[in-house]
PDB file of C-alpha atoms in Angstrom:
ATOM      1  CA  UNK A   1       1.749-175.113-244.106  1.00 63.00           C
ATOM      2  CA  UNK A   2       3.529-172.278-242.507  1.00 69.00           C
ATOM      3  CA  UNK A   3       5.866-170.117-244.554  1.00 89.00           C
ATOM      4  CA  UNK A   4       8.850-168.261-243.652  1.00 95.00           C
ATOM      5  CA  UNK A   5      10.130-165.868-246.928  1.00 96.00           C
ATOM      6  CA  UNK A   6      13.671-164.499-246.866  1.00 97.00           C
ATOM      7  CA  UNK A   7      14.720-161.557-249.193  1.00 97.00           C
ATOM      8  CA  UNK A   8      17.368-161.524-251.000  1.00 97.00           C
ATOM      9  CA  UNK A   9      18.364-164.661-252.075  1.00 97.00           C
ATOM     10  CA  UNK A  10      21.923-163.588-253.230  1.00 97.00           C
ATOM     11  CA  UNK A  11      23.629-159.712-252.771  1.00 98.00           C
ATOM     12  CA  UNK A  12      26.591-158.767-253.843  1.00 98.00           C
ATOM     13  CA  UNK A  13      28.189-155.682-251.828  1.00 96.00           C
ATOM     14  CA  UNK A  14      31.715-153.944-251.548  1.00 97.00           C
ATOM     15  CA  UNK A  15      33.463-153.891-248.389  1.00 97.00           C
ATOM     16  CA  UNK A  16      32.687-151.610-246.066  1.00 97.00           C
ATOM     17  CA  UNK A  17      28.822-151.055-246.784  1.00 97.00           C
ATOM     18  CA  UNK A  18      25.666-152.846-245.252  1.00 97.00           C
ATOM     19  CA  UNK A  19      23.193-155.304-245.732  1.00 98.00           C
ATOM     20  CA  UNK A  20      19.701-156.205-244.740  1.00 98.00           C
ATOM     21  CA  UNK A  21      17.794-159.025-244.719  1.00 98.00           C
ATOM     22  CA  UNK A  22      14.748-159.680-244.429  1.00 97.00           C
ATOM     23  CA  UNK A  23      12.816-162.984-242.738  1.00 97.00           C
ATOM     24  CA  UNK A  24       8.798-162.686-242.781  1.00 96.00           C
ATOM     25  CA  UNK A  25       6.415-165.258-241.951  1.00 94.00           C
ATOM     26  CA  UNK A  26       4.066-165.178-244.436  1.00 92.00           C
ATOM     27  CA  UNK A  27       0.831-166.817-242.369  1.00 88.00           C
ATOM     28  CA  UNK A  28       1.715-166.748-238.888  1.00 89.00           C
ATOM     29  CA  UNK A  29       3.391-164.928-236.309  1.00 90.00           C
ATOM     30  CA  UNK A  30       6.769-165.333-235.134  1.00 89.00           C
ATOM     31  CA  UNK A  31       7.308-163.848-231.562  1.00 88.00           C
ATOM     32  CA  UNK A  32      10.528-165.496-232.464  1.00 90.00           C
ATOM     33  CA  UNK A  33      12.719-165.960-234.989  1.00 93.00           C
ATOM     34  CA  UNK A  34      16.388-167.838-235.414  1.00 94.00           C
ATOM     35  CA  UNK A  35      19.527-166.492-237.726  1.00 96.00           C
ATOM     36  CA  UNK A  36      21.791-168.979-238.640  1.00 96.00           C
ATOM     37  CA  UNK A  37      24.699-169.197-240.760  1.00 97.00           C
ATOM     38  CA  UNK A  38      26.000-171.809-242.782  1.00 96.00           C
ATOM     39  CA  UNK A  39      29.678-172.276-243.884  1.00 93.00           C
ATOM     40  CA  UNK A  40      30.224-174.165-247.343  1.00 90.00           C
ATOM     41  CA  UNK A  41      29.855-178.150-246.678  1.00 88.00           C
ATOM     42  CA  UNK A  42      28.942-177.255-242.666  1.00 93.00           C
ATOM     43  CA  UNK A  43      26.132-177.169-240.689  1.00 95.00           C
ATOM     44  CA  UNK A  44      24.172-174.799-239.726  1.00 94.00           C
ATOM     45  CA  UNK A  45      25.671-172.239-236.440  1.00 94.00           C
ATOM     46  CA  UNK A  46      23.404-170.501-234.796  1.00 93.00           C
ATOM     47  CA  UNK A  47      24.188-166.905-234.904  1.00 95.00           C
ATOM     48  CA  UNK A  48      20.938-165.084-232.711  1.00 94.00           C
ATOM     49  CA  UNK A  49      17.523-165.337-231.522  1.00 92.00           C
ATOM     50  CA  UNK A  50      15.478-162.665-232.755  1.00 92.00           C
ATOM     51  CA  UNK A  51      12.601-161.438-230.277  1.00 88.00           C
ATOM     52  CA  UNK A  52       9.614-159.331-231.234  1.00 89.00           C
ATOM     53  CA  UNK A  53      10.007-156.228-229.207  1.00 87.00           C
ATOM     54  CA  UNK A  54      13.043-157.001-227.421  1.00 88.00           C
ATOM     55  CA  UNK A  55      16.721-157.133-227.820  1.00 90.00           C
ATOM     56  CA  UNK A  56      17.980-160.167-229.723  1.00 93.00           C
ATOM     57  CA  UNK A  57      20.038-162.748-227.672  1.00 92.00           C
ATOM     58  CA  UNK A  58      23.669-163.431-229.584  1.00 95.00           C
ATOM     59  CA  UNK A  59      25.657-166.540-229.775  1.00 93.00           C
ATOM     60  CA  UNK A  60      28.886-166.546-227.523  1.00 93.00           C
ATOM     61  CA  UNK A  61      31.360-164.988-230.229  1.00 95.00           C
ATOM     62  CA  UNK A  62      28.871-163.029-232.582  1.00 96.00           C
ATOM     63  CA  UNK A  63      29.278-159.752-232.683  1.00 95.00           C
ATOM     64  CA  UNK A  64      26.343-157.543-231.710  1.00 94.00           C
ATOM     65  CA  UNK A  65      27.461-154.561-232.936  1.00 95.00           C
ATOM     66  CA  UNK A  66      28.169-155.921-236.687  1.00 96.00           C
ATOM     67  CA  UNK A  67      25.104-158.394-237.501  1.00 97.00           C
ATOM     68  CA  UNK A  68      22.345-155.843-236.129  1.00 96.00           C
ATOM     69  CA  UNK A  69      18.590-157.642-235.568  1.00 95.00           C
ATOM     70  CA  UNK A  70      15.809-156.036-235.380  1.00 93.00           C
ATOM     71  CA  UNK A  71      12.286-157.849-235.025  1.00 92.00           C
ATOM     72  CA  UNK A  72      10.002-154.533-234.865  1.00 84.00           C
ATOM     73  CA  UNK A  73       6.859-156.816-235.863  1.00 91.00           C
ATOM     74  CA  UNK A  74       5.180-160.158-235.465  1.00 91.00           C
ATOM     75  CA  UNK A  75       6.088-161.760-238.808  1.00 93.00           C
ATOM     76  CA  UNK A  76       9.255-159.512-239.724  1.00 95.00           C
ATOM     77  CA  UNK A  77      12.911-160.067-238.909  1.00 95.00           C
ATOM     78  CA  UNK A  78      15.780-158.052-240.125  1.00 96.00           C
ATOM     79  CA  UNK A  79      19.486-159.020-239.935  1.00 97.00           C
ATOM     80  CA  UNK A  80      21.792-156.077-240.844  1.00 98.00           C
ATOM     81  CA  UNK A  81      25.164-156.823-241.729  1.00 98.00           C
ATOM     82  CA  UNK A  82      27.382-153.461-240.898  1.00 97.00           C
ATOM     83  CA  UNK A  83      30.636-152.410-242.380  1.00 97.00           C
ATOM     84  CA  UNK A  84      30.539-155.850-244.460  1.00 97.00           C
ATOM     85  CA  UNK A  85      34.100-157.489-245.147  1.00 97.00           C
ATOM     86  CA  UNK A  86      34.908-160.452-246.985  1.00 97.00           C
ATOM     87  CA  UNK A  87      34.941-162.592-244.259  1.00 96.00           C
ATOM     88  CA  UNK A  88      31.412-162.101-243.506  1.00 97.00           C
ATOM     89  CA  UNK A  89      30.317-163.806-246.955  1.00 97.00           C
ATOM     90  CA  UNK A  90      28.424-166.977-246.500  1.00 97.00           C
ATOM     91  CA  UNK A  91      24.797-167.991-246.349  1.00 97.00           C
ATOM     92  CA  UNK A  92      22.328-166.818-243.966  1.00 98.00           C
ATOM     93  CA  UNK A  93      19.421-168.454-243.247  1.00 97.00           C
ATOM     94  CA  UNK A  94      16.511-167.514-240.866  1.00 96.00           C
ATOM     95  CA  UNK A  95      13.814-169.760-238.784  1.00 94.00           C
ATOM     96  CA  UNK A  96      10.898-169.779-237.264  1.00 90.00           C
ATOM     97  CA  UNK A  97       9.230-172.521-234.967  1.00 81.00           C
ATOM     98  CA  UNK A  98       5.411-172.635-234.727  1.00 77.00           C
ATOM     99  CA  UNK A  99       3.734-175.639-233.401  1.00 71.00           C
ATOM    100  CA  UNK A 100       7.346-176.756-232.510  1.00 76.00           C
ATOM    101  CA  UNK A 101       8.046-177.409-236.766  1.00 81.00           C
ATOM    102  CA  UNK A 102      10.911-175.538-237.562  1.00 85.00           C
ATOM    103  CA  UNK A 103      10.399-173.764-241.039  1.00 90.00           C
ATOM    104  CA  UNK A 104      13.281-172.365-242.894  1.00 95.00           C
ATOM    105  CA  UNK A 105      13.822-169.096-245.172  1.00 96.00           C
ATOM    106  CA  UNK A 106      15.232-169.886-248.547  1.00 96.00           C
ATOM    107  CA  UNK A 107      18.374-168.426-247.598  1.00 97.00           C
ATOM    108  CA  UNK A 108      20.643-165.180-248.717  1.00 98.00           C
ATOM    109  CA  UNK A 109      23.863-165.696-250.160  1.00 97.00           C
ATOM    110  CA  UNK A 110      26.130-162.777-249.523  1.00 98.00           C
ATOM    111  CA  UNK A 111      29.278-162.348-251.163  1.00 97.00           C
ATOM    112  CA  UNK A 112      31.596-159.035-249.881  1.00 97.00           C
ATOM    113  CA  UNK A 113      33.867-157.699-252.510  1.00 97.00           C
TER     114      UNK A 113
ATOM    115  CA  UNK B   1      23.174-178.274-223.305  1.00 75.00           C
ATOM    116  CA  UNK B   2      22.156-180.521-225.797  1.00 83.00           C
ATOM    117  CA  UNK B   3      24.176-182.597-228.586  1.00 92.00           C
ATOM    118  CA  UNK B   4      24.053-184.067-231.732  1.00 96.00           C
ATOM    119  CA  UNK B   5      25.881-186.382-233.525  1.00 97.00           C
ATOM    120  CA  UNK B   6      25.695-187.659-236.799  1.00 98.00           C
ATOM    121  CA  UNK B   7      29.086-190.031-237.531  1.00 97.00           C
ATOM    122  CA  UNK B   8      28.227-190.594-241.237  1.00 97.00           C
ATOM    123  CA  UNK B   9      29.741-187.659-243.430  1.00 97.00           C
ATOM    124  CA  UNK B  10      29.120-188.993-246.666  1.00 97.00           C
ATOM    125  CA  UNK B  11      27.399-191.837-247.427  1.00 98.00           C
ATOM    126  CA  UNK B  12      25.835-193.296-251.106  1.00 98.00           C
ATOM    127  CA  UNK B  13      23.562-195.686-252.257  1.00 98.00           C
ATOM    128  CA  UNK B  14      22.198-197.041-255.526  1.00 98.00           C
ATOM    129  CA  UNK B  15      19.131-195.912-256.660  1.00 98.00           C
ATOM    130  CA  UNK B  16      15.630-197.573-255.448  1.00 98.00           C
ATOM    131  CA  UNK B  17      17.824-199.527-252.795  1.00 98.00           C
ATOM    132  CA  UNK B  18      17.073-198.319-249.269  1.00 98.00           C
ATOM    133  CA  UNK B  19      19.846-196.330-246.689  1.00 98.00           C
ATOM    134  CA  UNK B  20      20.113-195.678-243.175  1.00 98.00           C
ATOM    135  CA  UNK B  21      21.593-192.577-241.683  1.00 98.00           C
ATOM    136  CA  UNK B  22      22.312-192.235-238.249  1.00 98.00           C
ATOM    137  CA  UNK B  23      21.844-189.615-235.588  1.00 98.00           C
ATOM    138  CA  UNK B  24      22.621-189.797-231.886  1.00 98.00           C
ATOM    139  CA  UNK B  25      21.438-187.712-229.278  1.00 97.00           C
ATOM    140  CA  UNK B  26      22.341-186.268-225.857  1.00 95.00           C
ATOM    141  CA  UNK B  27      19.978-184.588-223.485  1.00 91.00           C
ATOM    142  CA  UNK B  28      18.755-184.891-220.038  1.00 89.00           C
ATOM    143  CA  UNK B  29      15.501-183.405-220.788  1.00 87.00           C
ATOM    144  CA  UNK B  30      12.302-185.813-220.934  1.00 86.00           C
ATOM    145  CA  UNK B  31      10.177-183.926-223.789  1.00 86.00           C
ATOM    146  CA  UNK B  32      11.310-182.119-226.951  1.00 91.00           C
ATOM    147  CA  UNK B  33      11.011-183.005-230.733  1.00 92.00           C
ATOM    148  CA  UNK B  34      13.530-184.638-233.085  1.00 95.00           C
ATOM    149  CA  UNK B  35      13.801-183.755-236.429  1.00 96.00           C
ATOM    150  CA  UNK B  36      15.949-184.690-240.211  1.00 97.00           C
ATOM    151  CA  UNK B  37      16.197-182.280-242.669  1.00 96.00           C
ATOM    152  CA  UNK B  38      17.212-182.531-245.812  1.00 97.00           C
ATOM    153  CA  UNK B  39      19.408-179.647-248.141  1.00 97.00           C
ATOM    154  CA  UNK B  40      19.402-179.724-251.889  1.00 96.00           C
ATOM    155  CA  UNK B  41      21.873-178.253-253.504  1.00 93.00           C
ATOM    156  CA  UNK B  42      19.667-175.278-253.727  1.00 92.00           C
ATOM    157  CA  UNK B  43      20.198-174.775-249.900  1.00 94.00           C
ATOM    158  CA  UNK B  44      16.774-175.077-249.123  1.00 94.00           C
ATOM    159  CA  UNK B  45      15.871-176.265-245.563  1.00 95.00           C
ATOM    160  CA  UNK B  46      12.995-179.184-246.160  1.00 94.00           C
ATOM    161  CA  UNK B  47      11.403-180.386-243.230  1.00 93.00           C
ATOM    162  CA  UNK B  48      11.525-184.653-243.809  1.00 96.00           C
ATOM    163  CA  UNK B  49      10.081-186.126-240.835  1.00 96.00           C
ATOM    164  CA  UNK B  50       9.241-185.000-237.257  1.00 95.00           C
ATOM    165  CA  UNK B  51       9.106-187.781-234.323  1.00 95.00           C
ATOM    166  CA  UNK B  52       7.711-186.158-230.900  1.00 92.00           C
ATOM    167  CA  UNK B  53       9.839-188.180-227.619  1.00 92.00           C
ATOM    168  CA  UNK B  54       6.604-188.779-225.801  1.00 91.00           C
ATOM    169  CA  UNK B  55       5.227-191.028-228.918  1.00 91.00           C
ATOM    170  CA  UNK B  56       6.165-194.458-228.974  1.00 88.00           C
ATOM    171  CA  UNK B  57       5.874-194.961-232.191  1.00 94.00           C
ATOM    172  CA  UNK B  58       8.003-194.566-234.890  1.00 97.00           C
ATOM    173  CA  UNK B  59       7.384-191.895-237.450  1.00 96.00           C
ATOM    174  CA  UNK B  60       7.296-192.577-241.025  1.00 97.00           C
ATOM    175  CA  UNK B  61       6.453-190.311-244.518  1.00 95.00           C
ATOM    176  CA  UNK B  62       5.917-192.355-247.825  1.00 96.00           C
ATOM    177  CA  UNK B  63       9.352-193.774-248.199  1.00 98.00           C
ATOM    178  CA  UNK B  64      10.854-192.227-245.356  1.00 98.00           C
ATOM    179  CA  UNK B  65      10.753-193.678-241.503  1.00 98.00           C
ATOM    180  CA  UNK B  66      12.582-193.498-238.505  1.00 98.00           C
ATOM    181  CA  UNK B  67      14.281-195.600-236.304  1.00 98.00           C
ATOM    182  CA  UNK B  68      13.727-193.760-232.244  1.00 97.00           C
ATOM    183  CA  UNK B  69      15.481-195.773-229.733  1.00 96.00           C
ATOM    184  CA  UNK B  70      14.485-193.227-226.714  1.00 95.00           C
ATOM    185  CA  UNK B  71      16.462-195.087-223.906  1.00 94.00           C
ATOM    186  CA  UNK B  72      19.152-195.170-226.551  1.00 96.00           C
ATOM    187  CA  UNK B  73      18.877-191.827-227.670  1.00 96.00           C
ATOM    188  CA  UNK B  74      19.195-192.542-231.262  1.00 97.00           C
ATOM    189  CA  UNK B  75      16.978-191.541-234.039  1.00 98.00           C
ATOM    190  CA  UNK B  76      18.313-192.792-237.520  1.00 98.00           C
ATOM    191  CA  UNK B  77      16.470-192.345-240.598  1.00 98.00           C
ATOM    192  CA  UNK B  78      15.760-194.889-243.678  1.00 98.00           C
ATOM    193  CA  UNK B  79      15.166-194.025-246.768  1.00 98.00           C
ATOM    194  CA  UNK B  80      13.697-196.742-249.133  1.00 98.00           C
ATOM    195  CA  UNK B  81      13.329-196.655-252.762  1.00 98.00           C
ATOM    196  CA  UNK B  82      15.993-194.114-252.719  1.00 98.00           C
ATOM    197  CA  UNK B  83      15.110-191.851-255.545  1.00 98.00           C
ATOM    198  CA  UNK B  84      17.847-189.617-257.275  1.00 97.00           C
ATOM    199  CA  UNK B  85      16.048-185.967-255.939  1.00 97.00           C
ATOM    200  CA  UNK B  86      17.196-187.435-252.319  1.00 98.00           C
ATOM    201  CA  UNK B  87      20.872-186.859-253.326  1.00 98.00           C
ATOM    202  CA  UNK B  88      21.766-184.061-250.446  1.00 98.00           C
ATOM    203  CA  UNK B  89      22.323-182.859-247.094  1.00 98.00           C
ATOM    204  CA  UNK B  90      20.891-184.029-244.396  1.00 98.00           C
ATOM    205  CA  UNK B  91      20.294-182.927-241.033  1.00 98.00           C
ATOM    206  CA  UNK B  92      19.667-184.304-237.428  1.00 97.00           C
ATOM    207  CA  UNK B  93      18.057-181.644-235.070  1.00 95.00           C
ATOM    208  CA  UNK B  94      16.890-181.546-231.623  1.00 92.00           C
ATOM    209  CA  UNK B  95      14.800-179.140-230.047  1.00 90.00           C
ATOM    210  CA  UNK B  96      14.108-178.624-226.576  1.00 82.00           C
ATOM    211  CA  UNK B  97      10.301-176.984-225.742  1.00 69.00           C
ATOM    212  CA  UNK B  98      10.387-176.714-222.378  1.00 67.00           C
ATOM    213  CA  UNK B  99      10.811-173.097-220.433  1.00 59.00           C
ATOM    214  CA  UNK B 100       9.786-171.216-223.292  1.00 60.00           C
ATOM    215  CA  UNK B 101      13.434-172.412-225.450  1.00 58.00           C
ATOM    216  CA  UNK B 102      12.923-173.382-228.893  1.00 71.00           C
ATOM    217  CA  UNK B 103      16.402-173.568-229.995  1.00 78.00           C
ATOM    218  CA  UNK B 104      17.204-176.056-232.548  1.00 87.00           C
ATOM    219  CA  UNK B 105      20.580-178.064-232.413  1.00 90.00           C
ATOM    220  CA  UNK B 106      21.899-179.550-235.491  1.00 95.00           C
ATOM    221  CA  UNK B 107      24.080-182.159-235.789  1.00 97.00           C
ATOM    222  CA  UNK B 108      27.148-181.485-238.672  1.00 97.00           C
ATOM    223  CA  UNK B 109      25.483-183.348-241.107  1.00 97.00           C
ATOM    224  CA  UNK B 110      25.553-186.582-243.769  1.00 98.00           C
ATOM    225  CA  UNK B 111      26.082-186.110-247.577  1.00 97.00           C
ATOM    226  CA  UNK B 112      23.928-188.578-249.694  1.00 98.00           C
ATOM    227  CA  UNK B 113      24.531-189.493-252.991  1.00 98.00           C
ATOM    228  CA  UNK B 114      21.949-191.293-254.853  1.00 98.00           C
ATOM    229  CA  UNK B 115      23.687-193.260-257.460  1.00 98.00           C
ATOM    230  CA  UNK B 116      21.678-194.129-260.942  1.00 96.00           C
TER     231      UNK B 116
END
């Protein structure tokens, strides 16, 4: 079946610096992919869609300028998190739908210090 | 927009007895996909079982089946022989696929605990 890989699983970073992840599919393409985050004990929000050559659309209240996406290829995804403060640790998690099955990354803990 | 609802937080049963979670719907579109997943602790996303609204019939995987009341707009899940590796999260999700949207929507969730 079709696999979506996330790198890293867990990053530790101090305040004030940045963090990519990365979201591949591993045998398919994704002309789009889904960033969610996940709050301990919630479900998952919906942060952005991720479109291959195009801007990414945001969810009302996610700021564009601080989790940066770029999806520069057909089976890569990168969510940037800029200036990183401690609010912004949680887990991210990114998607992919082909054939209308949703398949999930294994997720990146982040944890601002 | 579409909605999700899943009124069971927690729930447990006893091992190898069978549980139902529920999941309730709102949508005024006629064809999209309804989905449970389940979360370990590990936070893995596992795909459990996939029921497309055109079908009829209810879908089922080994011990897990669902219960798709389309007029209704329920779609509960029962899990027999619960095993102890079912203990987690899991998820109700809806997804739209018409005009080119493939956005999932989630309901908040139901925490099962397998009991030995």
């Amino acid at each position: 079946g079709a696999v979506v890989s996330q790198h890293p699983s867990r990053v530790i970073c101090k305040s004030g610096t940045s963090v990519k992840i990365e979201c591949r599919s591993l045998d398919f393409q994704a002309t789009t992919m889904f960033w969610y985050r996940q709050f301990p004990k919630q479900s998952l929000m919906l942060m952005a869609t991720s479109n291959e050559g195009s801007k990414a659309t945001y969810e009302q209240g996610v700021e564009k300028d601080k989790f940066l996406i770029n999806h520069a290829s057909l089976t890569l995804s990168t969510l940037t998190v800029t200036s990183a403060h401690p609010e912004d640790s949680s887990f991210y998690i990114c998607s992919a739908l082909p054939i209308m099955r949703a398949f999930f990354g294994q997720g990146t803990r982040l944890t601002v210090v | 927009a579409q909605t999700v609802t899943q009124s069971q937080p927690e729930m447990s049963v006893q091992e190898a007895e069978t549980v139902t979670l529920s999941c309730t719907y709102d949508t005024s579109e006629n064809n999209y996909y309804l989905f449970w997943y389940k979360q370990p602790p590990s936070r893995q996303m596992i795909l459990v079982i996939r029921q497309e609204a055109y079908k009829q019939q209810n879908a089922t995987e080994n011990r897990f089946s669902v219960n798709f009341q389309k007029a209704a707009k329920s779609f509960s899940l029962k899990i027999s022989d619960s095993q102890l590796g079912d203990t987690a999260m899991y998820f109700c999700a809806f997804v739209y696929s018409g005009a080119g949207s493939y956005q999932l929507t989630f309901g908040k969730g139901t925490k099962l605990s397998v009991i030995p």
